[in-house]
Structures are given as structure tokens and as C-alpha cells.
Tab-separated table of N, CA, C and O and ligand atoms in Angstrom:
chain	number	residue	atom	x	y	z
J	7	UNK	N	91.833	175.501	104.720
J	7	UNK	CA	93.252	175.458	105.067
J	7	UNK	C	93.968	176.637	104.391
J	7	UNK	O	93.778	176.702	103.176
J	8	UNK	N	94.758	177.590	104.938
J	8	UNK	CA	95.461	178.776	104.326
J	8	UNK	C	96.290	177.841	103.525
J	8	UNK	O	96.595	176.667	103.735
J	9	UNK	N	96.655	178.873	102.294
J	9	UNK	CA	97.374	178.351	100.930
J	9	UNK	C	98.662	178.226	101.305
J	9	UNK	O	99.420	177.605	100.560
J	10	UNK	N	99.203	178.852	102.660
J	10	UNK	CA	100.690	178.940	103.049
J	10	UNK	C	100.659	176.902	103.254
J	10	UNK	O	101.421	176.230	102.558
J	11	UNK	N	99.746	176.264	104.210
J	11	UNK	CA	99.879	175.057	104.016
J	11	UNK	C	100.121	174.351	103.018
J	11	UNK	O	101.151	173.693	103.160
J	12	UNK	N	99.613	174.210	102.082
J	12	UNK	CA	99.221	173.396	100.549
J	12	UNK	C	100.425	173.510	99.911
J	12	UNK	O	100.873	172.682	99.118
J	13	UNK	N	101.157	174.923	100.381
J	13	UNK	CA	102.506	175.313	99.652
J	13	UNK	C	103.767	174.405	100.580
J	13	UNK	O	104.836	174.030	100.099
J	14	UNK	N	103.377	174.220	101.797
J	14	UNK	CA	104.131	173.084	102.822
J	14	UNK	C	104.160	171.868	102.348
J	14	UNK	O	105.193	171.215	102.196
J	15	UNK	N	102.537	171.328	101.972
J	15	UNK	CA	102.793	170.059	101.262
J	15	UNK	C	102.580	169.814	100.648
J	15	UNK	O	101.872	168.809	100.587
J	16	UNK	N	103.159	170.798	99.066
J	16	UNK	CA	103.836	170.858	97.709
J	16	UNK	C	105.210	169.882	98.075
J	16	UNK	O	105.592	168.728	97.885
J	17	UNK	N	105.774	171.389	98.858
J	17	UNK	CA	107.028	170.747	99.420
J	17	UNK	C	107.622	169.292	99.764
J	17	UNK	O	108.351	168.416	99.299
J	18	UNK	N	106.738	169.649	101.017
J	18	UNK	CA	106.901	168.066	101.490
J	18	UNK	C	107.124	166.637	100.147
J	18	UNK	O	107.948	165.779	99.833
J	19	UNK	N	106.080	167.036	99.824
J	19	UNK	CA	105.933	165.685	98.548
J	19	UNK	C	107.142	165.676	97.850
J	19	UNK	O	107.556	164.582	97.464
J	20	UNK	N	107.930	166.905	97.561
J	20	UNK	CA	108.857	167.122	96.354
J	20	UNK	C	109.941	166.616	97.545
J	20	UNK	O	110.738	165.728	97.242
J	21	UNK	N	109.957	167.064	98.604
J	21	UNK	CA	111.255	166.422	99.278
J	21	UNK	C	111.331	164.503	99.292
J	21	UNK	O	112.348	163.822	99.163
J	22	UNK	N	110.002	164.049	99.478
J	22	UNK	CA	109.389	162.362	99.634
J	22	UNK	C	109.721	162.005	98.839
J	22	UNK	O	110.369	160.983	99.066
J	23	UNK	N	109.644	162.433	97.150
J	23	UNK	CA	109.733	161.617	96.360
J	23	UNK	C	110.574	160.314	95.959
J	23	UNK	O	110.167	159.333	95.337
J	24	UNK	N	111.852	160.558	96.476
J	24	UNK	CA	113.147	159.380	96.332
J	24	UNK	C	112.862	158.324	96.894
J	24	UNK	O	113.131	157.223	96.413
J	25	UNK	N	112.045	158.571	98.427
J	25	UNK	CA	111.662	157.597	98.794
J	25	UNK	C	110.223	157.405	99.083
J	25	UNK	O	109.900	156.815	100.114
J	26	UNK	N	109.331	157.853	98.257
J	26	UNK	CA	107.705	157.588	98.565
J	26	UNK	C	107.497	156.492	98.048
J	26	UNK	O	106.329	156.303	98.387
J	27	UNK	N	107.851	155.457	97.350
J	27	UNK	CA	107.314	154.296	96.989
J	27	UNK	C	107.943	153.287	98.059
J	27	UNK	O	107.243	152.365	98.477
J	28	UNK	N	109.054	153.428	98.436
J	28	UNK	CA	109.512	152.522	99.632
J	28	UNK	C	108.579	152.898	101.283
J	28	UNK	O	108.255	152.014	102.076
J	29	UNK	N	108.433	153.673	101.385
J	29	UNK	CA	107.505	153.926	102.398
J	29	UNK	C	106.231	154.100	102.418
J	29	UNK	O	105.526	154.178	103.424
J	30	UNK	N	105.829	154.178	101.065
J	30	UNK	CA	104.383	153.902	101.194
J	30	UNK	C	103.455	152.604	100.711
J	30	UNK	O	102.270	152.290	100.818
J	31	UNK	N	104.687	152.009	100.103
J	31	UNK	CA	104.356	150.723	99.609
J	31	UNK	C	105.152	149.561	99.927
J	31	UNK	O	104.710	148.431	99.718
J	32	UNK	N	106.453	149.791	100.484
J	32	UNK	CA	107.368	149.093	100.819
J	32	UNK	C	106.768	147.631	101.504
J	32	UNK	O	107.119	146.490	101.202
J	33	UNK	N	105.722	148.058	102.552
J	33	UNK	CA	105.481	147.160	103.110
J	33	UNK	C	103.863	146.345	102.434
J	33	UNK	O	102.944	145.800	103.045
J	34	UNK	N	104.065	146.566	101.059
J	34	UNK	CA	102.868	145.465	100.682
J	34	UNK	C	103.278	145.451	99.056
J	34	UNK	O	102.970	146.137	98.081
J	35	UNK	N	104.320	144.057	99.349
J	35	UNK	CA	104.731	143.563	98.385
J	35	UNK	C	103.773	143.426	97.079
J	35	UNK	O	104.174	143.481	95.917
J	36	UNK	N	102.379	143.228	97.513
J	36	UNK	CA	102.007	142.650	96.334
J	36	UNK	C	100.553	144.240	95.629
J	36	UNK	O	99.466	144.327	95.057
J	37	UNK	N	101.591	145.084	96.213
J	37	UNK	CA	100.937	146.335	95.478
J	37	UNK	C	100.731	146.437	94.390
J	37	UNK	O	99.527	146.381	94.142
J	38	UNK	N	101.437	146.587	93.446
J	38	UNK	CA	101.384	146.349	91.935
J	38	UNK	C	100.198	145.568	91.260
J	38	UNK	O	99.607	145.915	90.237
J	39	UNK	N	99.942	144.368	92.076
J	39	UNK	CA	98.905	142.958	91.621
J	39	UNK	C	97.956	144.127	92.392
J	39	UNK	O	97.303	144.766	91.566
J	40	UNK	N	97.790	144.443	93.437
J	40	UNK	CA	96.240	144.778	93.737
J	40	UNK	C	95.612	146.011	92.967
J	40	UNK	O	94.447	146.118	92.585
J	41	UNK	N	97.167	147.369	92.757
J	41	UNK	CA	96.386	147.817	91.959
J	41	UNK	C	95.975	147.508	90.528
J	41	UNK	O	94.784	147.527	90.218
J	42	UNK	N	96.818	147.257	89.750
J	42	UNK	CA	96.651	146.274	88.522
J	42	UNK	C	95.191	146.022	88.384
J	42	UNK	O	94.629	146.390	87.353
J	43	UNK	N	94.166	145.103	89.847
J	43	UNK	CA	93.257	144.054	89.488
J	43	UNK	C	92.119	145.213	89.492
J	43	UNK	O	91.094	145.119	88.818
J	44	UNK	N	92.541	146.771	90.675
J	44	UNK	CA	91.533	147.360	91.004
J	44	UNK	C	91.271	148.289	90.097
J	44	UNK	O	90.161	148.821	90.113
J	45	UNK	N	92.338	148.702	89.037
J	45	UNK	CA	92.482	149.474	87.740
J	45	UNK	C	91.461	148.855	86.807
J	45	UNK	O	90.518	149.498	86.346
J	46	UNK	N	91.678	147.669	86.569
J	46	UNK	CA	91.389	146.684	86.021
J	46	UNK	C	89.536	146.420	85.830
J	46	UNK	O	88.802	146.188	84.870
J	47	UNK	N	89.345	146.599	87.255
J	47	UNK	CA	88.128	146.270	87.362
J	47	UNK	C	86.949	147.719	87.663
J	47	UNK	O	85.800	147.775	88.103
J	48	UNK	N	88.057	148.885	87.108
J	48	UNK	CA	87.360	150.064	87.184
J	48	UNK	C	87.106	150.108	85.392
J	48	UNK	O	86.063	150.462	84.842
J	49	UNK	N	87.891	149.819	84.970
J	49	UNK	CA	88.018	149.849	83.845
J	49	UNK	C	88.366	151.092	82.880
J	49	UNK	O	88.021	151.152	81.700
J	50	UNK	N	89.197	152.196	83.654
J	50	UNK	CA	88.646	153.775	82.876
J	50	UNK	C	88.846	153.951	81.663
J	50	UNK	O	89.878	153.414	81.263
J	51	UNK	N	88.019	154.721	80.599
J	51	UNK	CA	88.079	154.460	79.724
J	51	UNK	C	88.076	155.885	79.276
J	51	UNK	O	87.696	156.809	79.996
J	52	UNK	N	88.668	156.069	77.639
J	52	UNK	CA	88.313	157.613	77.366
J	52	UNK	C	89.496	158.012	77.510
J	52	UNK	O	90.514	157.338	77.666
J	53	UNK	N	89.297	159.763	77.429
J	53	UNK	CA	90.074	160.772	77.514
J	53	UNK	C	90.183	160.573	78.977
J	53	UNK	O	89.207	160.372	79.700
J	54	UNK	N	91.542	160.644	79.427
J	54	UNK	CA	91.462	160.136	80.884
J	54	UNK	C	92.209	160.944	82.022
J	54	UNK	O	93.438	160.926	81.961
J	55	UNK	N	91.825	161.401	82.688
J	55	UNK	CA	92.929	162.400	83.560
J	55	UNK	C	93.226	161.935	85.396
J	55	UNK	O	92.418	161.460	86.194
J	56	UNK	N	94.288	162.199	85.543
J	56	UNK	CA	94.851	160.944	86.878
J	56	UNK	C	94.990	163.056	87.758
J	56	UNK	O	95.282	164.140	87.251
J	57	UNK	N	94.605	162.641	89.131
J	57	UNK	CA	95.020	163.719	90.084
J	57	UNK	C	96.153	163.146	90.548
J	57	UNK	O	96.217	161.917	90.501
J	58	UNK	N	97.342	163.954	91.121
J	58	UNK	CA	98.056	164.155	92.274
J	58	UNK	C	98.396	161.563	91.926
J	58	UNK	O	98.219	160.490	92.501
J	59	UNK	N	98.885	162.112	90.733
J	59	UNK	CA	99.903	160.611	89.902
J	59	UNK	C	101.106	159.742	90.901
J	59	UNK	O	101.294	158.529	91.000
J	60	UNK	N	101.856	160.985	91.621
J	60	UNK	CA	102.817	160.366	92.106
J	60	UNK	C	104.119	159.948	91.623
J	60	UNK	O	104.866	160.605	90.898
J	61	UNK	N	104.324	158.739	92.116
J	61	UNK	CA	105.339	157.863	90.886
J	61	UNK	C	104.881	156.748	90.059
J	61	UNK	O	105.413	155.661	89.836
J	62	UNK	N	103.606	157.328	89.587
J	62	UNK	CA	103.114	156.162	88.868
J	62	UNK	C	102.487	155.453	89.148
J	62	UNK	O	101.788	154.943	88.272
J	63	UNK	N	102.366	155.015	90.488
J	63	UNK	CA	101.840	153.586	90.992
J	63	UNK	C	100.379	152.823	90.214
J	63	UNK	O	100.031	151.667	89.973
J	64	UNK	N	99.810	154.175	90.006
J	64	UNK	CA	98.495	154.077	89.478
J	64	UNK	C	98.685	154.576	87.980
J	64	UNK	O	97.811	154.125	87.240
J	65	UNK	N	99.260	155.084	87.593
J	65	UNK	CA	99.332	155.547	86.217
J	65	UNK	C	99.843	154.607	85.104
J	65	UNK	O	99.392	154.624	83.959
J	66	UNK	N	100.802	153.803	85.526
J	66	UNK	CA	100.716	152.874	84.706
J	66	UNK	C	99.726	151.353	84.340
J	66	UNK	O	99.864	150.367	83.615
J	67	UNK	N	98.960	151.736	85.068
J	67	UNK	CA	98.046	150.615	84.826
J	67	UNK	C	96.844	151.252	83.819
J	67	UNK	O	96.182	150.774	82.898
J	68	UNK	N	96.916	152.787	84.573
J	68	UNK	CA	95.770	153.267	84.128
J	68	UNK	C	96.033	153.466	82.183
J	68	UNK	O	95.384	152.962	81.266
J	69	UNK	N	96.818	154.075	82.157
J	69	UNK	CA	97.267	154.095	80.455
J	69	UNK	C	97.282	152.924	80.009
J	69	UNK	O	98.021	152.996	79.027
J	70	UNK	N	96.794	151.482	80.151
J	70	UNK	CA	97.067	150.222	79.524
J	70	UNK	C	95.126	150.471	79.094
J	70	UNK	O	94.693	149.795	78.161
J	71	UNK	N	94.118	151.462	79.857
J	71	UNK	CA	93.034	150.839	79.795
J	71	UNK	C	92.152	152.783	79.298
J	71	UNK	O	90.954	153.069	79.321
J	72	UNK	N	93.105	153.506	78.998
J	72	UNK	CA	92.719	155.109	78.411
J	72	UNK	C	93.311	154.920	76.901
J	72	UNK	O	94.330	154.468	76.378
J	73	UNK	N	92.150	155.492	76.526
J	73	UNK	CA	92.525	155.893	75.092
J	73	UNK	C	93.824	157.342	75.006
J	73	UNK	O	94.818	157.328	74.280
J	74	UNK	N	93.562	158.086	75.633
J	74	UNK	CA	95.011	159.164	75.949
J	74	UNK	C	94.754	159.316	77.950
J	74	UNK	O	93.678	159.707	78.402
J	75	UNK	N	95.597	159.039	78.598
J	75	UNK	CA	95.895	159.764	79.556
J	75	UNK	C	96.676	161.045	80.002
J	75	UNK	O	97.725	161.209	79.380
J	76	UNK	N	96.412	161.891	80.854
J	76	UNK	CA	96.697	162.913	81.252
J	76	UNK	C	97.324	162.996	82.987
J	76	UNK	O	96.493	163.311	83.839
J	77	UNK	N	98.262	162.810	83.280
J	77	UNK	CA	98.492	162.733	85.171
J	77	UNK	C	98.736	164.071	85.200
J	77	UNK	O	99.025	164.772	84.230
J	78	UNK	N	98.581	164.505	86.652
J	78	UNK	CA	98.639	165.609	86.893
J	78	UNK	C	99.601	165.829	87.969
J	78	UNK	O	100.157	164.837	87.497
J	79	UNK	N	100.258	166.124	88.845
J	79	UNK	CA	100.815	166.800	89.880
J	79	UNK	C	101.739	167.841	90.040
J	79	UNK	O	102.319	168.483	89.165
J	80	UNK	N	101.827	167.956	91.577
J	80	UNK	CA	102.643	169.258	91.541
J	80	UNK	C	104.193	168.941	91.978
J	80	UNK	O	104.913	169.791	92.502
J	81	UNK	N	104.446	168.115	91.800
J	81	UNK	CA	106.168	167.891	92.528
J	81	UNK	C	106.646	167.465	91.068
J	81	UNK	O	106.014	166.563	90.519
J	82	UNK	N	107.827	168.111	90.336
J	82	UNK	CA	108.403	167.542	89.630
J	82	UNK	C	109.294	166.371	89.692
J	82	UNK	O	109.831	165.776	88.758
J	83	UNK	N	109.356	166.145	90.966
J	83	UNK	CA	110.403	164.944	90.781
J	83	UNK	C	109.615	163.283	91.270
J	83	UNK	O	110.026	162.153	91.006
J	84	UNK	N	108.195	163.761	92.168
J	84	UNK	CA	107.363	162.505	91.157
J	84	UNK	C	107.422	162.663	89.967
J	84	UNK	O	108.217	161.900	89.418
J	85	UNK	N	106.886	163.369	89.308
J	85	UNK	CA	106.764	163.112	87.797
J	85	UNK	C	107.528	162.211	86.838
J	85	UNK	O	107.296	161.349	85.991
J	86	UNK	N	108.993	163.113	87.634
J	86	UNK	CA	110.116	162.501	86.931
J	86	UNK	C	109.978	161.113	86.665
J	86	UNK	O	110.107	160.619	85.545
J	87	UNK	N	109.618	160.254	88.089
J	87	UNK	CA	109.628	158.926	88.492
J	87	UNK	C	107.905	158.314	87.569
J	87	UNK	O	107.572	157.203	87.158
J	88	UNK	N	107.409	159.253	87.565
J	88	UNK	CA	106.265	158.865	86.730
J	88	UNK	C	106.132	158.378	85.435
J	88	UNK	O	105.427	157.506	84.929
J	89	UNK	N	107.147	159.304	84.933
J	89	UNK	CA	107.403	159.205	83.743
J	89	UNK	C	107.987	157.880	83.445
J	89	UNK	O	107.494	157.053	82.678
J	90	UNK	N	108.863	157.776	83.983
J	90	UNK	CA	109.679	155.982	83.711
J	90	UNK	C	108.667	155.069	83.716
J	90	UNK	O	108.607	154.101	82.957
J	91	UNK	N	107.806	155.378	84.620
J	91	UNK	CA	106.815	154.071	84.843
J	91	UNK	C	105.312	153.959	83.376
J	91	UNK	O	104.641	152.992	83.015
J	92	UNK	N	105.312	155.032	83.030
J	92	UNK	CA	104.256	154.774	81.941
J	92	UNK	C	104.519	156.196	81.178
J	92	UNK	O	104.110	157.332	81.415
J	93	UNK	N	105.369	155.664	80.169
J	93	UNK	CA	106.000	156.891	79.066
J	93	UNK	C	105.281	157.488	78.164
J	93	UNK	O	105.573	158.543	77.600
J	94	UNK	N	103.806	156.482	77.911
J	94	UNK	CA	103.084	156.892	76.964
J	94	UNK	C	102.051	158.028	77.790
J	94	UNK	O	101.285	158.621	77.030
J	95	UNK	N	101.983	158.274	78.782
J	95	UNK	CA	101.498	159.365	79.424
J	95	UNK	C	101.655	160.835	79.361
J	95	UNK	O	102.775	161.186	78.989
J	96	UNK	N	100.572	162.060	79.710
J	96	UNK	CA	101.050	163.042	79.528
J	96	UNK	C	101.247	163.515	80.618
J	96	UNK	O	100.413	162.965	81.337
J	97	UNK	N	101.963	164.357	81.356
J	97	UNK	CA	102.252	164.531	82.363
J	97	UNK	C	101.980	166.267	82.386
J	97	UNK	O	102.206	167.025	81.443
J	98	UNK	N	101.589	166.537	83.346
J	98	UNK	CA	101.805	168.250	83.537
J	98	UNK	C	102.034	168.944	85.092
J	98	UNK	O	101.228	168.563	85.941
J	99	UNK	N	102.488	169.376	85.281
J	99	UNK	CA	103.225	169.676	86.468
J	99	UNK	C	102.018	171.383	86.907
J	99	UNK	O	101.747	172.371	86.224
J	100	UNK	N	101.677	171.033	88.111
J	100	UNK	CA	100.648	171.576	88.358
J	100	UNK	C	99.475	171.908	89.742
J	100	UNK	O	98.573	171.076	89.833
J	101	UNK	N	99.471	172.465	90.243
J	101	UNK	CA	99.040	172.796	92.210
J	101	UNK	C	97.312	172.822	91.384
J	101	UNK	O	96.873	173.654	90.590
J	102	UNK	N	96.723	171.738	91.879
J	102	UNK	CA	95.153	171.476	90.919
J	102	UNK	C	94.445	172.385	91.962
J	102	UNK	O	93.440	172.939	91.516
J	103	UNK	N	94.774	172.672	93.329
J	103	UNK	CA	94.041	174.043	93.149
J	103	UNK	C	94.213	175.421	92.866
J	103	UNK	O	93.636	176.403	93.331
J	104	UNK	N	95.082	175.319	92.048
J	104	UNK	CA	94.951	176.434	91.171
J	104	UNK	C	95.299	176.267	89.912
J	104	UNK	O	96.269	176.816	89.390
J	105	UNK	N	94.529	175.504	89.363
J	105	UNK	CA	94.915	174.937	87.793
J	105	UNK	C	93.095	175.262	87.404
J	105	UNK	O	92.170	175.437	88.197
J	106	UNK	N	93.087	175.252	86.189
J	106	UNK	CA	92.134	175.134	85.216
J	106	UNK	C	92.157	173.819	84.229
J	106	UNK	O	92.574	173.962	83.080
J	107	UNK	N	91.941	173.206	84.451
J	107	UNK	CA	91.584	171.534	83.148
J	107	UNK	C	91.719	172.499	81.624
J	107	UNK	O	91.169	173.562	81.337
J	108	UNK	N	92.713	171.612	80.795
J	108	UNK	CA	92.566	172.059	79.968
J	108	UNK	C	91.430	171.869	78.998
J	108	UNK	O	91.445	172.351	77.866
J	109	UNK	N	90.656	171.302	79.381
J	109	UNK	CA	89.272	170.578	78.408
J	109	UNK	C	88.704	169.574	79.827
J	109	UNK	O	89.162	169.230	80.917
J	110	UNK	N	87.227	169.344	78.906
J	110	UNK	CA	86.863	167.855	79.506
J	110	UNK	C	87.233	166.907	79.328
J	110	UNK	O	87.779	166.719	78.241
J	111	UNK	N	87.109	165.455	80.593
J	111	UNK	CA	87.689	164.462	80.394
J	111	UNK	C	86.054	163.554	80.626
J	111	UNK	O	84.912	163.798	81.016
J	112	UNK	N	86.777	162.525	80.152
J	112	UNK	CA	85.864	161.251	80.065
J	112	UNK	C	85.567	160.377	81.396
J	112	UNK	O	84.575	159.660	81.530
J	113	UNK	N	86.764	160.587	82.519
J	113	UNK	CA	87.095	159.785	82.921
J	113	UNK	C	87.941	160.517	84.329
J	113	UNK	O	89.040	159.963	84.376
J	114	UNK	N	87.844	161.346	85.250
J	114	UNK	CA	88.747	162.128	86.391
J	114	UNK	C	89.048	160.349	87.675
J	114	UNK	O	88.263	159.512	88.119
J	115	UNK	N	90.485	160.538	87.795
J	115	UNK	CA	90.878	159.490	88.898
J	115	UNK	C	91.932	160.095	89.330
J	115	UNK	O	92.850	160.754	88.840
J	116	UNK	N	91.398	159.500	91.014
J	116	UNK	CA	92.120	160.309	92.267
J	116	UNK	C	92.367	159.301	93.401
J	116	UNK	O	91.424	158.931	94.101
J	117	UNK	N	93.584	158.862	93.588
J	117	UNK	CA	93.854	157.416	94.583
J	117	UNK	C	94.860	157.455	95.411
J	117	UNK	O	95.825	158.178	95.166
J	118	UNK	N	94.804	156.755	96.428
J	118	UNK	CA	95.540	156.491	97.040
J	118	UNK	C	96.039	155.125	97.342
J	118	UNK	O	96.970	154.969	98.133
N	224	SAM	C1	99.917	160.444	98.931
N	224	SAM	S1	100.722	160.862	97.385
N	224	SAM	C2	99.731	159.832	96.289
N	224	SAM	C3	100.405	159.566	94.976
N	224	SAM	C4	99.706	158.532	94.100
N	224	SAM	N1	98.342	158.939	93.767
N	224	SAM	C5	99.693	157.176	94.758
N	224	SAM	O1	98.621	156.718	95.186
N	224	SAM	O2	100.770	156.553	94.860
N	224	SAM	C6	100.111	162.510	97.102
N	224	SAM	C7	100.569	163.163	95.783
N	224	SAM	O3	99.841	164.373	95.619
N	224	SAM	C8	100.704	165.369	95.098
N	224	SAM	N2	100.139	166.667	95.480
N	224	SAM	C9	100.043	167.190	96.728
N	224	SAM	N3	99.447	168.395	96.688
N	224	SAM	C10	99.159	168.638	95.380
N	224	SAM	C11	98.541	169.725	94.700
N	224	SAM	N4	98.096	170.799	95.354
N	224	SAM	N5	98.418	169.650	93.344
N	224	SAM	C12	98.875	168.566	92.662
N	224	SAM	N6	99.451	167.490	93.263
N	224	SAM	C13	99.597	167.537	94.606
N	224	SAM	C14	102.044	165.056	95.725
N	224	SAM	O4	103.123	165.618	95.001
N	224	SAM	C15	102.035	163.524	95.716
N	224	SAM	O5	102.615	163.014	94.536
């Protein structure tokens, strides 16, 4: 895919954010419980690093079960929303294909 795309849906995402949890989850109330059970039963453990975080949906479950987590994405204003949802997280703002990891992790998670 030319990089002019990827730079479209950078965008895109950064425009979604206000409302990406109402439309992508809006309609399954009991999101939270499923990911919760499926976090849960992955168990990640370690130095822990989250791809393309969002608003959290997954990040706060995941930091209840990492010794340090790390989320990653490229829209600052998920983040923003990320951040509220699991504070003890590190967050870094970032287009992962063109990023370098700052170290190894124990533990790479990528969800939808
Ligand atoms: C479908 S959402 C999924 C968010 C979250 N993982 C979830 O399941 O709710 C895709 C996310 O990927 C991020 N993203 C898209 N392209 C990216 C890139 N090149 N680098 C980092 N994050 C990216 C967007 O900003 C958006 O937050």
C-alpha cells in the first residue's frame, strides 16, 4: 500500500476518535466483560507492549495483568482518551511503521 494511504488512515483515526468507542462498540454492551475475560485468559505478562491502543478498550485490562505496559499509536487524541482509561500506562505516540521498539518486550499485543 503507498505510504500516501497509511498517512489517510493516520488521519482518519485522529478525526474517529470522539466517537470510535460509540461506533465501534456502541452496539455490544457487554464489551468491557468480554474483553476483560479474553485479557484475562491471555494472561500477558512481562514487559508488555499494546499496538495501535486506541481508547483503551484493551489497555486497561491489559495493565491490571503487565508488570510495565507500553501502548503505542499514532493519533493523539486516542491516546488522549487512552490515557483516562489506564493512567498507569506508557503511552507513545507513533506511525509503527516507521518506528523502531525501543527495546524488547516480553509480551507484543495487537486487537481488535
Ligand atoms: C480499529 S482501531 C483499534 C483500536 C483498539 N486496538 C481497539 O481494539 O479498540 C485502529 C487504531 O490503530 C491506530 N493506527 C492506525 N494506523 C496506525 C499506525 N500506522 N501506527 C500506529 N497506530 C495506528 C488508529 O489511530 C486507531 O487507534
Amino acid at each position: 500500500m503507498p505510504a500516501s494511504h497509511w498517512h489517510e488512515q493516520i488521519t482518519y483515526y485522529r478525526h474517529r476518535a470522539g466517537e470510535y468507542d460509540a461506533t465501534a462498540y456502541g452496539g455490544l454492551p457487554d464489551a468491557d466483560e468480554v474483553i476483560a475475560a479474553l485479557v484475562d485468559g491471555l494472561r500477558p505478562a512481562g514487559d508488555v507492549l499494546e499496538i495501535a491502543c486506541g481508547t483503551g478498550m484493551w489497555t486497561r485490562h491489559l495493565v491490571a495483568h503487565a508488570r510495565k505496559l507500553t501502548a503505542v499509536d499514532s493519533a493523539p487524541e486516542m491516546l488522549a482518551l487512552a490515557r483516562c482509561r489506564a493512567p498507569d500506562a506508557t503511552f507513545l505516540m507513533a506511525d509503527v511503521l516507521d518506528w523502531t521498539p525501543p527495546r524488547r518486550f516480553d509480551t507484543v499485543f495487537f486487537a481488535f
